[in-house]
Structures are given as structure tokens and as C-alpha cells.
Amino acid sequence: MSEMKKIKNLKEFSTSADRFEGANLLCPGCAHSIIVREILNATNDPLILSASTGCLEVCTAVYPYTSWDASWIHIGFENSSTAIAGAEAMYKTLKRKDRLPESCKGKSPKFVAFGGDGATYDIGFQWISGCFERGHDMMYVCLDNEVYANTGGQRSSATPIGASTTTSPAGRVSYGEKMNKKDMVQIMAAHGSPYVAQVAPNKWKDMIKKIQKGFATEGPVYINAMSACTTEWKFAPDDTIAVSDLAVDSLVFPLYEIENGTKLTITYRPKNKIPVRDYLGAQGRFKHLFKPEYEYLIDEWQKRVDDYWEYLQRREEAGV
Amino acid sequence: MKYLGWDELLPGAILFSFDEEMEKDAAEVLPENRPYAETNSYTAYVGDWRVLKPVYNRDLCIDCQFCWIYCPDVSIISRDKKMIGVDYDHCKGCGICVEVCPTNPKSLLMFEEQVENEKALAQWPEKE
């Protein structure tokens, strides 16, 4: 294995040469590209990437342009994980038979698949599950913006309860999405994956640490990256980092990691815990929850977040 | 640029990021030294998306690099740990860099697209 890139502080990190290019067509203020940049800059090793259909794929590969300065596979909605697993299997075989081209010898390429929450939680789920069961040495990154943003904001199974989307609109008879969000991190941990983590781009240091740990881990790694969506969460483009901060500090997106399927560690504890109400209030998709008839949902939400935080802390304490 | 038809592209519809092979991986070559191909979006322009543009004030900057890491469009240019400017070809004017700037007054501020940078720097606000 090659040496890990040393990133002591942000100044040192800023000397990285980006392998992701501007003039992609992602919305102004999109968190997807912040996440992708942080992941790509976390290593200097060659990268083999793929992306499931979603905002990231269609916006970074608008013919005749590509925004990737590394090998990148454009593939269907469900199979970015299997495409990258196939590439990884081929690499391993060629290496074993000593048939790698000269230019590829002595390097340790990293295999990373990107997918949105639709591609991860719903459409590509069985493919990802298969890859994790087979134990490919790869990383799967879910860019979790809790909605099918690319097709105009339909609900996915990552959409949290109460959110208004185009297929679960809030109005006179409904408060929006009725189902709770699926806990994908725990599901992937239950596959026995050696490393599973939840990250947020606004906590860059925590994120880089986890990504590098993921790269150093042999076997399938799952990263759930919170990606605040200015278009579908309905906040101003310049508030991306502020909203991400609210999500992390209100513990709606707790940052933690799970090793070998069981050992849970909380990696970030907010100094000042913010009420969930503030997080919801910053986004247009939860506007209707502040009407008197739906306000009980906010209290329920706060209780759910508190309970989950309690659960994480207990698991961390117990080391299981 | 000439757009190629589906049967004119390399099998597998491969698009190349660079015109020639580099000795090192792109991770070790700064953008100004890369042989960008026409098909790399680096050569494209999205500056016309902007309504407001970020203007950079070198005198106030402390080189914390928050703008560099949180820029979604790779438009903050940093070299040798120093922030040196904004790439107006790729900046979409989202304003994240201004929001995360910690100095007082901010060393990046949004101005109307048509205001010249010198004029913008002349009307910079005082410390609060």
C-alpha cells in the first residue's frame, strides 16, 4: 500500500491539485461537488470512479465535456457499485497474473463509486448489498440529499418524515412525506462491512479522516455523506454550509463510524446542541410544519433525534 | 469545437480529459501545467450563471482556506498555501465563500456582476 497523503491542516490541504473540474452543471451552492472534492483530494493515488445516475452523473458529464481528471465510468442508475466492483476484480486478477501494463505497476489505485440517495437507498440497493457481500476492496459513497433531486424532487426512502416533495406534497390534507427515513448506515454495517461512516462536508477534518481511514481499509467501505440540496431543501445557495452546520449540530445527522459491523464510535459531539426546530426552520421543505396543526411533528422529531443520539451513545459506551 | 457523432467516438464513448498522457497522476500536477483537452469542462465557461460575483480583497485575507475547501466549483485559486484569487470562468456566484469567510470585515464580498473589481475594492466596508 502506498503512503497516506498527509493532511495536517487546511493550509496544507489547500496545496492539493483538484481532480474535479469546475464548469460542471451542478446548481450554484451544491454540496455534491464539495463532497466529491474533499474525497478526491484526500488521496494522491490513482482513482477509478463511477457514478450512478443522479445529479452528480448528469451534471459532470454533459456531452461533449467531462469534469473528471481521473478514470470515471458513466453507468446506469443501479449499478455504479457493481461497475466499480468489476473494475476492482479485473485489477486484482491482472495483478495476480502479473499482466498489468507497466504504467500501472507499483501503484495502489482506489476504487470509489458515487450514488445519490435514490440510487443507494432504493434503486441500487441490491447491487450494493451484493458488492458488500462479495467483499470487494472499494468505497461506496452515498451523496444523501434525501430526495430525487435530478428528476425534480420526488420522495425517496431517504426522505425524512414531514418533508414536502413533488410526490408527497404538503397541503390541506397532508403534512408531506409519511414514512421515516431508512437507516442505511446501520443496514450497511449489518453487512459486516469493515468500515461504515456518516460524514458531512462542513466538518471537513472529520470527513477527510474517515475517507482516509476508508481508503486504508481493505474491503467494502460505505460512506453516507450528507449533501444539503439548495434546490430541493429550499434554502439560499450561499447557506449550504450554514444548513449543514445546523444538521450536524442538531444531531439530525450525527457523525459516527462503525468498524467491523459492530464497534461504533461517535466522532463529533456538538458543543452547543441546537434544537431540531432551528434545522427545520432553515428549509422551505419543512415550512408547513410550523403551522399550528402540524407542530406536534416537530416535537416528535426532536424526541426521535434525542432517542437516536441516546442509542448511539449507549452503543459507543458498550462497544458493540 | 466539433461535436462527434455516436459512431465517431471511440468505442465505449470515451472522452479524454487531457490531450496527452502526463508523466504523473493529475493529483500531482497543478491545473496550469495540465494539457487539458477540449472535452474537459475546465475549458468551458459558466460565468454567465452569475448575478452577483465574489470580489477578493488580498489586504484582509488571512489565508484560512475555508473558501477553498467549501467552494463547490473549484473556483478559489490557492497556491503555496496562499489564496490568490477567484476563477471567474467557473464561479457560479453561489456566495458560499463569502459566508464562510471569518475575517472582519470579510475579505470576500458579493458585488453586482457589472461593478468593476477596482471600484468594488474602493467601497469596501469598514471593520464593525
Short mmCIF file of C-alpha atoms in Angstrom, two decimals:
data_model
loop_
_atom_site.label_atom_id
_atom_site.label_comp_id
_atom_site.label_asym_id
_atom_site.label_seq_id
_atom_site.Cartn_x
_atom_site.Cartn_y
_atom_site.Cartn_z
CA MET A 1 0.00 0.00 0.00
CA SER A 2 1.19 3.47 -0.82
CA GLU A 3 1.75 6.10 1.79
CA MET A 4 -1.27 8.02 3.02
CA LYS A 5 -1.44 11.66 1.98
CA LYS A 6 -0.55 13.81 4.98
CA ILE A 7 -3.12 16.48 5.74
CA LYS A 8 -2.31 18.29 8.94
CA ASN A 9 -4.33 21.42 8.45
CA LEU A 10 -6.40 23.25 5.91
CA LYS A 11 -3.48 25.32 4.62
CA GLU A 12 -1.55 22.19 3.81
CA PHE A 13 -4.66 20.61 2.30
CA SER A 14 -5.14 23.61 0.02
CA THR A 15 -1.98 22.73 -1.91
CA SER A 16 -3.86 19.74 -3.39
CA ALA A 17 -4.36 19.73 -7.15
CA ASP A 18 -8.05 19.10 -7.76
CA ARG A 19 -9.03 16.21 -9.98
CA PHE A 20 -12.57 17.50 -10.26
CA GLU A 21 -13.15 20.42 -12.61
CA GLY A 22 -15.37 23.46 -12.49
CA ALA A 23 -17.90 24.36 -15.18
CA ASN A 24 -19.85 21.25 -14.32
CA LEU A 25 -23.58 21.97 -14.38
CA LEU A 26 -24.41 21.34 -10.72
CA CYS A 27 -26.53 24.08 -9.12
CA PRO A 28 -24.69 27.03 -7.56
CA GLY A 29 -24.09 26.10 -3.93
CA CYS A 30 -24.49 22.34 -4.44
CA ALA A 31 -22.88 20.27 -1.70
CA HIS A 32 -22.25 17.32 -4.05
CA SER A 33 -19.15 18.89 -5.52
CA ILE A 34 -17.85 19.94 -2.10
CA ILE A 35 -18.07 16.31 -1.00
CA VAL A 36 -16.50 14.99 -4.21
CA ARG A 37 -13.63 17.47 -3.97
CA GLU A 38 -12.92 16.53 -0.36
CA ILE A 39 -12.91 12.82 -1.20
CA LEU A 40 -10.76 13.14 -4.33
CA ASN A 41 -8.29 15.44 -2.59
CA ALA A 42 -7.92 13.04 0.34
CA THR A 43 -5.56 10.87 -1.68
CA ASN A 44 -2.86 11.23 -4.35
CA ASP A 45 -3.26 7.65 -5.54
CA PRO A 46 -4.79 6.93 -8.95
CA LEU A 47 -8.56 6.83 -8.79
CA ILE A 48 -11.09 4.69 -10.60
CA LEU A 49 -14.52 6.23 -10.14
CA SER A 50 -18.05 5.62 -11.21
CA ALA A 51 -21.32 7.43 -10.65
CA SER A 52 -24.89 6.24 -10.61
CA THR A 53 -27.45 8.25 -12.49
CA GLY A 54 -28.25 11.30 -10.48
CA CYS A 55 -27.32 14.95 -10.26
CA LEU A 56 -23.62 14.19 -9.99
CA GLU A 57 -23.52 11.97 -13.06
CA VAL A 58 -25.58 14.06 -15.44
CA CYS A 59 -24.02 17.36 -14.40
CA THR A 60 -20.39 16.31 -14.64
CA ALA A 61 -20.68 14.54 -17.99
CA VAL A 62 -22.66 16.82 -20.27
CA TYR A 63 -21.55 15.93 -23.78
CA PRO A 64 -19.00 16.93 -25.02
CA TYR A 65 -17.50 17.72 -21.62
CA THR A 66 -16.21 15.68 -18.72
CA SER A 67 -15.39 17.21 -15.34
CA TRP A 68 -13.24 14.32 -14.15
CA ASP A 69 -9.46 14.20 -14.32
CA ALA A 70 -9.42 10.54 -13.26
CA SER A 71 -10.84 7.37 -14.82
CA TRP A 72 -14.58 7.68 -14.46
CA ILE A 73 -17.36 5.36 -15.58
CA HIS A 74 -20.77 6.71 -16.59
CA ILE A 75 -23.25 3.96 -15.82
CA GLY A 76 -26.90 3.18 -15.09
CA PHE A 77 -28.97 4.16 -12.08
CA GLU A 78 -28.48 0.96 -10.12
CA ASN A 79 -25.04 -0.34 -10.93
CA SER A 80 -22.27 2.14 -10.11
CA SER A 81 -21.34 -0.20 -7.26
CA THR A 82 -21.11 -3.31 -9.46
CA ALA A 83 -19.27 -1.42 -12.22
CA ILE A 84 -16.57 -0.39 -9.79
CA ALA A 85 -16.56 -3.87 -8.21
CA GLY A 86 -15.98 -5.32 -11.69
CA ALA A 87 -13.10 -2.93 -12.32
CA GLU A 88 -11.63 -3.85 -8.95
CA ALA A 89 -11.95 -7.58 -9.64
CA MET A 90 -10.24 -7.14 -13.01
CA TYR A 91 -7.42 -5.14 -11.43
CA LYS A 92 -6.87 -7.81 -8.80
CA THR A 93 -6.80 -10.58 -11.39
CA LEU A 94 -4.40 -8.77 -13.72
CA LYS A 95 -2.17 -8.03 -10.74
CA ARG A 96 -2.17 -11.66 -9.64
CA LYS A 97 -1.29 -12.83 -13.17
CA ASP A 98 1.32 -10.07 -13.45
CA ARG A 99 -0.34 -8.73 -16.57
CA LEU A 100 -0.78 -5.10 -15.50
CA PRO A 101 0.58 -2.56 -18.01
CA GLU A 102 3.94 -1.06 -16.97
CA SER A 103 2.40 2.32 -16.20
CA CYS A 104 0.04 0.76 -13.64
CA LYS A 105 2.61 -1.24 -11.70
CA GLY A 106 3.62 -0.28 -8.18
CA LYS A 107 0.57 1.88 -7.66
CA SER A 108 -2.38 1.34 -5.41
CA PRO A 109 -5.47 2.64 -7.17
CA LYS A 110 -8.57 3.48 -5.15
CA PHE A 111 -11.96 2.33 -6.35
CA VAL A 112 -14.82 4.67 -5.49
CA ALA A 113 -18.47 4.55 -6.54
CA PHE A 114 -20.75 7.54 -6.10
CA GLY A 115 -24.51 7.38 -5.90
CA GLY A 116 -27.29 9.63 -4.80
CA ASP A 117 -29.69 8.56 -2.09
CA GLY A 118 -32.15 7.35 -4.72
CA ALA A 119 -29.50 5.12 -6.28
CA THR A 120 -28.36 3.92 -2.86
CA TYR A 121 -31.44 3.58 -0.68
CA ASP A 122 -33.88 2.43 -3.39
CA ILE A 123 -32.78 1.56 -6.89
CA GLY A 124 -29.23 0.29 -6.43
CA PHE A 125 -29.75 -1.31 -3.04
CA GLN A 126 -29.47 -4.98 -4.01
CA TRP A 127 -26.40 -4.29 -6.17
CA ILE A 128 -24.63 -2.55 -3.30
CA SER A 129 -25.67 -5.33 -0.97
CA GLY A 130 -24.15 -7.83 -3.40
CA CYS A 131 -20.87 -5.94 -3.63
CA PHE A 132 -20.59 -5.78 0.14
CA GLU A 133 -21.36 -9.45 0.49
CA ARG A 134 -18.64 -10.35 -2.04
CA GLY A 135 -16.20 -8.12 -0.17
CA HIS A 136 -14.68 -6.06 -2.97
CA ASP A 137 -11.97 -3.62 -1.97
CA MET A 138 -13.94 -0.49 -2.81
CA MET A 139 -15.63 2.53 -1.33
CA TYR A 140 -19.25 3.39 -1.91
CA VAL A 141 -20.20 6.99 -1.26
CA CYS A 142 -23.85 7.90 -0.92
CA LEU A 143 -24.50 11.60 -1.55
CA ASP A 144 -27.54 11.80 0.66
CA ASN A 145 -29.74 14.78 -0.21
CA GLU A 146 -32.90 12.97 0.87
CA VAL A 147 -34.75 13.38 -2.43
CA TYR A 148 -34.58 12.52 -6.15
CA ALA A 149 -33.28 15.98 -6.93
CA ASN A 150 -32.20 15.26 -10.50
CA THR A 151 -35.71 14.44 -11.74
CA GLY A 152 -37.47 17.26 -9.98
CA GLY A 153 -37.72 16.33 -6.32
CA GLN A 154 -39.61 13.06 -5.85
CA ARG A 155 -39.52 11.36 -2.46
CA SER A 156 -37.01 8.58 -1.90
CA SER A 157 -36.73 6.24 1.05
CA ALA A 158 -34.16 8.67 2.45
CA THR A 159 -36.72 11.49 2.60
CA PRO A 160 -37.45 12.25 6.26
CA ILE A 161 -40.94 12.40 7.66
CA GLY A 162 -42.74 15.71 7.14
CA ALA A 163 -40.73 16.86 4.12
CA SER A 164 -42.73 18.27 1.25
CA THR A 165 -41.67 16.82 -2.12
CA THR A 166 -43.36 16.71 -5.50
CA THR A 167 -44.71 13.20 -4.89
CA SER A 168 -45.51 13.80 -1.22
CA PRO A 169 -46.70 17.40 -1.30
CA ALA A 170 -47.78 19.14 1.88
CA GLY A 171 -51.15 20.82 1.83
CA ARG A 172 -54.58 20.89 3.41
CA VAL A 173 -54.83 17.14 3.96
CA SER A 174 -51.21 16.06 4.25
CA TYR A 175 -48.06 17.11 6.06
CA GLY A 176 -45.87 15.68 3.30
CA GLU A 177 -43.76 12.53 3.49
CA LYS A 178 -45.35 9.98 5.84
CA MET A 179 -42.55 7.48 6.26
CA ASN A 180 -39.46 7.67 8.41
CA LYS A 181 -36.04 7.73 6.85
CA LYS A 182 -34.39 4.36 6.30
CA ASP A 183 -31.28 3.87 8.43
CA MET A 184 -28.89 2.94 5.65
CA VAL A 185 -25.72 3.26 7.74
CA GLN A 186 -26.88 0.56 10.14
CA ILE A 187 -28.01 -1.64 7.25
CA MET A 188 -24.58 -1.45 5.63
CA ALA A 189 -22.91 -2.09 8.99
CA ALA A 190 -25.08 -5.17 9.34
CA HIS A 191 -23.44 -6.50 6.16
CA GLY A 192 -20.33 -6.88 8.30
CA SER A 193 -18.52 -4.18 6.35
CA PRO A 194 -15.11 -3.38 7.86
CA TYR A 195 -15.83 0.35 7.85
CA VAL A 196 -19.03 2.35 7.66
CA ALA A 197 -19.30 6.05 8.44
CA GLN A 198 -21.56 9.04 8.22
CA VAL A 199 -19.86 12.28 7.15
CA ALA A 200 -20.79 15.89 6.47
CA PRO A 201 -18.82 18.19 4.14
CA ASN A 202 -18.88 21.11 6.58
CA LYS A 203 -16.84 19.07 9.09
CA TRP A 204 -14.02 18.64 6.61
CA LYS A 205 -11.41 17.37 9.06
CA ASP A 206 -13.65 14.64 10.38
CA MET A 207 -14.59 13.79 6.81
CA ILE A 208 -11.01 13.57 5.48
CA LYS A 209 -10.03 11.40 8.43
CA LYS A 210 -12.86 9.00 7.72
CA ILE A 211 -12.22 8.93 3.97
CA GLN A 212 -8.53 8.18 4.52
CA LYS A 213 -9.43 5.50 7.02
CA GLY A 214 -11.81 4.09 4.43
CA PHE A 215 -9.12 4.08 1.76
CA ALA A 216 -6.72 2.32 4.12
CA THR A 217 -9.30 -0.33 4.96
CA GLU A 218 -9.34 -3.46 2.89
CA GLY A 219 -12.82 -4.48 1.87
CA PRO A 220 -16.05 -2.68 1.06
CA VAL A 221 -16.46 0.68 2.77
CA TYR A 222 -19.72 2.59 2.94
CA ILE A 223 -19.76 6.37 3.41
CA ASN A 224 -23.03 8.20 3.92
CA ALA A 225 -22.36 11.85 3.09
CA MET A 226 -24.96 14.44 3.96
CA SER A 227 -25.44 16.68 0.95
CA ALA A 228 -27.54 19.77 1.58
CA CYS A 229 -29.58 20.47 -1.57
CA THR A 230 -30.24 24.13 -2.15
CA THR A 231 -32.92 23.44 -4.78
CA GLU A 232 -34.99 20.77 -3.06
CA TRP A 233 -34.39 21.64 0.58
CA LYS A 234 -35.24 25.19 -0.48
CA PHE A 235 -32.66 27.47 1.05
CA ALA A 236 -30.44 30.18 -0.46
CA PRO A 237 -27.37 28.83 -2.32
CA ASP A 238 -24.93 30.64 -0.02
CA ASP A 239 -26.41 28.89 3.05
CA THR A 240 -25.20 25.38 2.15
CA ILE A 241 -22.55 25.29 4.85
CA ALA A 242 -24.79 27.02 7.42
CA VAL A 243 -27.60 24.50 6.87
CA SER A 244 -25.11 21.62 7.02
CA ASP A 245 -23.85 23.01 10.32
CA LEU A 246 -27.42 23.09 11.66
CA ALA A 247 -27.99 19.49 10.56
CA VAL A 248 -24.85 18.28 12.31
CA ASP A 249 -25.21 20.39 15.46
CA SER A 250 -28.89 19.50 15.90
CA LEU A 251 -27.86 15.81 15.63
CA VAL A 252 -30.28 15.15 12.79
CA PHE A 253 -27.13 13.91 11.03
CA PRO A 254 -24.93 12.55 13.83
CA LEU A 255 -21.36 11.90 12.72
CA TYR A 256 -20.19 8.44 13.69
CA GLU A 257 -18.42 5.40 12.32
CA ILE A 258 -18.86 1.66 12.73
CA GLU A 259 -15.94 -0.73 12.40
CA ASN A 260 -16.35 -4.40 11.53
CA GLY A 261 -20.10 -4.13 11.73
CA THR A 262 -20.22 -3.57 15.48
CA LYS A 263 -17.73 -1.15 17.06
CA LEU A 264 -19.47 2.20 17.00
CA THR A 265 -17.60 5.46 17.65
CA ILE A 266 -19.14 8.92 17.74
CA THR A 267 -16.63 11.24 16.04
CA TYR A 268 -18.26 14.59 16.60
CA ARG A 269 -20.12 15.89 19.65
CA PRO A 270 -21.60 19.35 19.19
CA LYS A 271 -20.58 21.81 21.90
CA ASN A 272 -23.93 23.54 21.70
CA LYS A 273 -26.73 21.23 20.77
CA ILE A 274 -29.23 23.07 18.59
CA PRO A 275 -32.95 22.30 18.70
CA VAL A 276 -34.23 20.39 15.67
CA ARG A 277 -36.72 23.25 15.21
CA ASP A 278 -33.89 25.53 14.04
CA TYR A 279 -32.74 22.99 11.46
CA LEU A 280 -36.27 22.55 10.12
CA GLY A 281 -36.94 26.29 10.11
CA ALA A 282 -33.98 26.97 7.82
CA GLN A 283 -35.50 24.94 4.98
CA GLY A 284 -38.52 25.63 2.79
CA ARG A 285 -39.44 21.95 2.52
CA PHE A 286 -40.46 21.96 6.22
CA LYS A 287 -42.25 25.33 6.15
CA HIS A 288 -45.70 23.79 6.70
CA LEU A 289 -44.60 22.05 9.92
CA PHE A 290 -44.70 25.44 11.64
CA LYS A 291 -48.47 25.70 11.15
CA PRO A 292 -50.30 25.04 14.46
CA GLU A 293 -51.93 21.80 13.23
CA TYR A 294 -48.62 20.17 12.32
CA GLU A 295 -46.46 21.49 15.11
CA TYR A 296 -46.69 18.24 17.04
CA LEU A 297 -44.50 16.72 14.32
CA ILE A 298 -41.60 18.94 15.37
CA ASP A 299 -41.83 17.68 18.96
CA GLU A 300 -41.98 14.11 17.69
CA TRP A 301 -38.95 14.80 15.55
CA GLN A 302 -36.99 16.23 18.48
CA LYS A 303 -37.82 13.15 20.53
CA ARG A 304 -36.74 10.82 17.72
CA VAL A 305 -33.42 12.62 17.33
CA ASP A 306 -32.82 12.58 21.10
CA ASP A 307 -33.63 8.89 21.33
CA TYR A 308 -31.33 8.05 18.45
CA TRP A 309 -28.48 10.07 19.98
CA GLU A 310 -29.04 8.24 23.27
CA TYR A 311 -28.94 4.94 21.39
CA LEU A 312 -25.66 5.86 19.64
CA GLN A 313 -24.08 6.92 22.92
CA ARG A 314 -25.10 3.71 24.64
CA ARG A 315 -23.74 1.62 21.80
CA GLU A 316 -20.49 3.54 21.90
CA GLU A 317 -20.21 3.01 25.66
CA ALA A 318 -20.92 -0.68 25.38
CA GLY A 319 -18.54 -1.06 22.43
CA VAL A 320 -20.98 -3.18 20.45
CA MET B 1 -15.42 22.50 -31.01
CA LYS B 2 -16.67 19.88 -33.46
CA TYR B 3 -19.27 17.61 -31.86
CA LEU B 4 -18.66 13.97 -32.74
CA GLY B 5 -21.50 11.64 -33.70
CA TRP B 6 -22.14 8.47 -31.74
CA ASP B 7 -20.29 6.37 -34.32
CA GLU B 8 -17.30 8.71 -34.42
CA LEU B 9 -16.41 8.42 -30.73
CA LEU B 10 -14.00 5.75 -29.53
CA PRO B 11 -15.84 2.50 -28.74
CA GLY B 12 -17.29 2.83 -25.26
CA ALA B 13 -17.84 6.54 -25.95
CA ILE B 14 -14.63 7.57 -24.23
CA LEU B 15 -14.00 11.25 -23.61
CA PHE B 16 -10.47 12.26 -22.68
CA SER B 17 -9.68 14.83 -20.02
CA PHE B 18 -6.20 15.52 -21.35
CA ASP B 19 -4.70 15.74 -24.82
CA GLU B 20 -1.57 13.83 -23.96
CA GLU B 21 -0.55 11.44 -21.25
CA MET B 22 1.09 13.06 -18.25
CA GLU B 23 4.12 11.63 -16.51
CA LYS B 24 2.47 11.91 -13.14
CA ASP B 25 -1.10 11.42 -11.99
CA ALA B 26 -3.20 14.58 -12.23
CA ALA B 27 -3.19 14.73 -8.42
CA GLU B 28 0.44 15.88 -8.59
CA VAL B 29 0.12 18.32 -11.48
CA LEU B 30 -1.29 21.79 -10.91
CA PRO B 31 -4.04 22.91 -13.33
CA GLU B 32 -1.77 25.42 -15.10
CA ASN B 33 0.61 22.59 -16.07
CA ARG B 34 -2.03 20.16 -17.32
CA PRO B 35 -2.56 19.53 -21.04
CA TYR B 36 -6.33 19.98 -20.87
CA ALA B 37 -8.31 18.56 -23.77
CA GLU B 38 -11.14 20.48 -25.41
CA THR B 39 -13.52 17.94 -23.92
CA ASN B 40 -12.52 18.82 -20.36
CA SER B 41 -15.08 21.05 -18.70
CA TYR B 42 -12.15 23.16 -17.47
CA THR B 43 -12.22 24.73 -20.93
CA ALA B 44 -15.93 25.57 -20.61
CA TYR B 45 -17.45 28.75 -19.21
CA VAL B 46 -20.27 29.09 -16.68
CA GLY B 47 -19.56 32.66 -15.61
CA ASP B 48 -22.80 33.82 -17.23
CA TRP B 49 -24.77 31.98 -14.49
CA ARG B 50 -23.76 34.70 -12.03
CA VAL B 51 -25.88 37.59 -10.87
CA LEU B 52 -23.51 38.56 -8.09
CA LYS B 53 -19.79 37.92 -8.14
CA PRO B 54 -17.36 37.47 -5.26
CA VAL B 55 -14.62 40.10 -5.11
CA TYR B 56 -11.44 39.27 -3.26
CA ASN B 57 -9.55 41.69 -1.00
CA ARG B 58 -5.97 40.49 -0.52
CA ASP B 59 -5.24 43.04 2.24
CA LEU B 60 -7.73 41.48 4.66
CA CYS B 61 -7.23 37.81 3.84
CA ILE B 62 -5.67 35.56 6.50
CA ASP B 63 -5.34 32.54 4.14
CA CYS B 64 -7.50 30.31 6.31
CA GLN B 65 -8.60 28.49 3.10
CA PHE B 66 -12.21 27.98 4.22
CA CYS B 67 -13.30 29.44 0.88
CA TRP B 68 -11.02 27.00 -0.94
CA ILE B 69 -12.40 23.87 0.71
CA TYR B 70 -16.06 24.89 0.60
CA CYS B 71 -16.09 26.19 -2.98
CA PRO B 72 -18.30 23.79 -4.97
CA ASP B 73 -16.92 24.94 -8.32
CA VAL B 74 -13.15 24.74 -7.82
CA SER B 75 -13.10 28.50 -8.38
CA ILE B 76 -10.95 29.62 -5.47
CA ILE B 77 -7.34 29.56 -6.62
CA SER B 78 -4.86 28.74 -3.86
CA ARG B 79 -1.15 28.23 -4.47
CA ASP B 80 1.56 27.60 -1.86
CA LYS B 81 -0.96 27.88 1.00
CA LYS B 82 -1.96 31.36 -0.19
CA MET B 83 -5.32 32.35 -1.63
CA ILE B 84 -4.59 34.23 -4.85
CA GLY B 85 -7.93 34.89 -6.46
CA VAL B 86 -11.25 33.81 -7.91
CA ASP B 87 -11.63 31.92 -11.19
CA TYR B 88 -14.45 33.88 -12.86
CA ASP B 89 -14.76 31.37 -15.71
CA HIS B 90 -16.03 28.66 -13.36
CA CYS B 91 -17.58 30.62 -10.49
CA LYS B 92 -21.38 30.40 -10.50
CA GLY B 93 -21.80 33.09 -7.84
CA CYS B 94 -23.29 30.92 -5.10
CA GLY B 95 -21.72 33.04 -2.34
CA ILE B 96 -20.57 30.22 -0.05
CA CYS B 97 -17.02 31.67 0.03
CA VAL B 98 -18.36 34.96 1.37
CA GLU B 99 -20.50 33.21 4.01
CA VAL B 100 -17.60 31.13 5.37
CA CYS B 101 -15.05 33.98 5.36
CA PRO B 102 -14.10 34.61 9.01
CA THR B 103 -12.32 38.00 8.80
CA ASN B 104 -13.84 41.30 9.90
CA PRO B 105 -14.65 42.94 7.54
CA LYS B 106 -14.87 39.98 5.18
CA SER B 107 -12.09 39.59 2.65
CA LEU B 108 -14.56 38.27 0.07
CA LEU B 109 -17.78 40.13 -0.67
CA MET B 110 -20.51 39.79 -3.28
CA PHE B 111 -20.93 42.67 -5.74
CA GLU B 112 -23.13 43.17 -8.79
CA GLU B 113 -21.63 41.42 -11.80
CA GLN B 114 -21.17 44.68 -13.75
CA VAL B 115 -19.25 46.51 -10.97
CA GLU B 116 -15.54 46.59 -11.74
CA ASN B 117 -13.30 44.91 -9.18
CA GLU B 118 -11.28 48.12 -8.52
CA LYS B 119 -14.45 50.07 -7.79
CA ALA B 120 -15.69 47.26 -5.55
CA LEU B 121 -12.43 47.31 -3.58
CA ALA B 122 -12.70 51.11 -3.18
CA GLN B 123 -16.11 50.81 -1.49
CA TRP B 124 -15.13 48.02 0.90
CA PRO B 125 -16.90 48.36 4.28
CA GLU B 126 -15.05 49.31 7.47
CA LYS B 127 -14.49 46.99 10.42
CA GLU B 128 -17.63 46.57 12.52
#
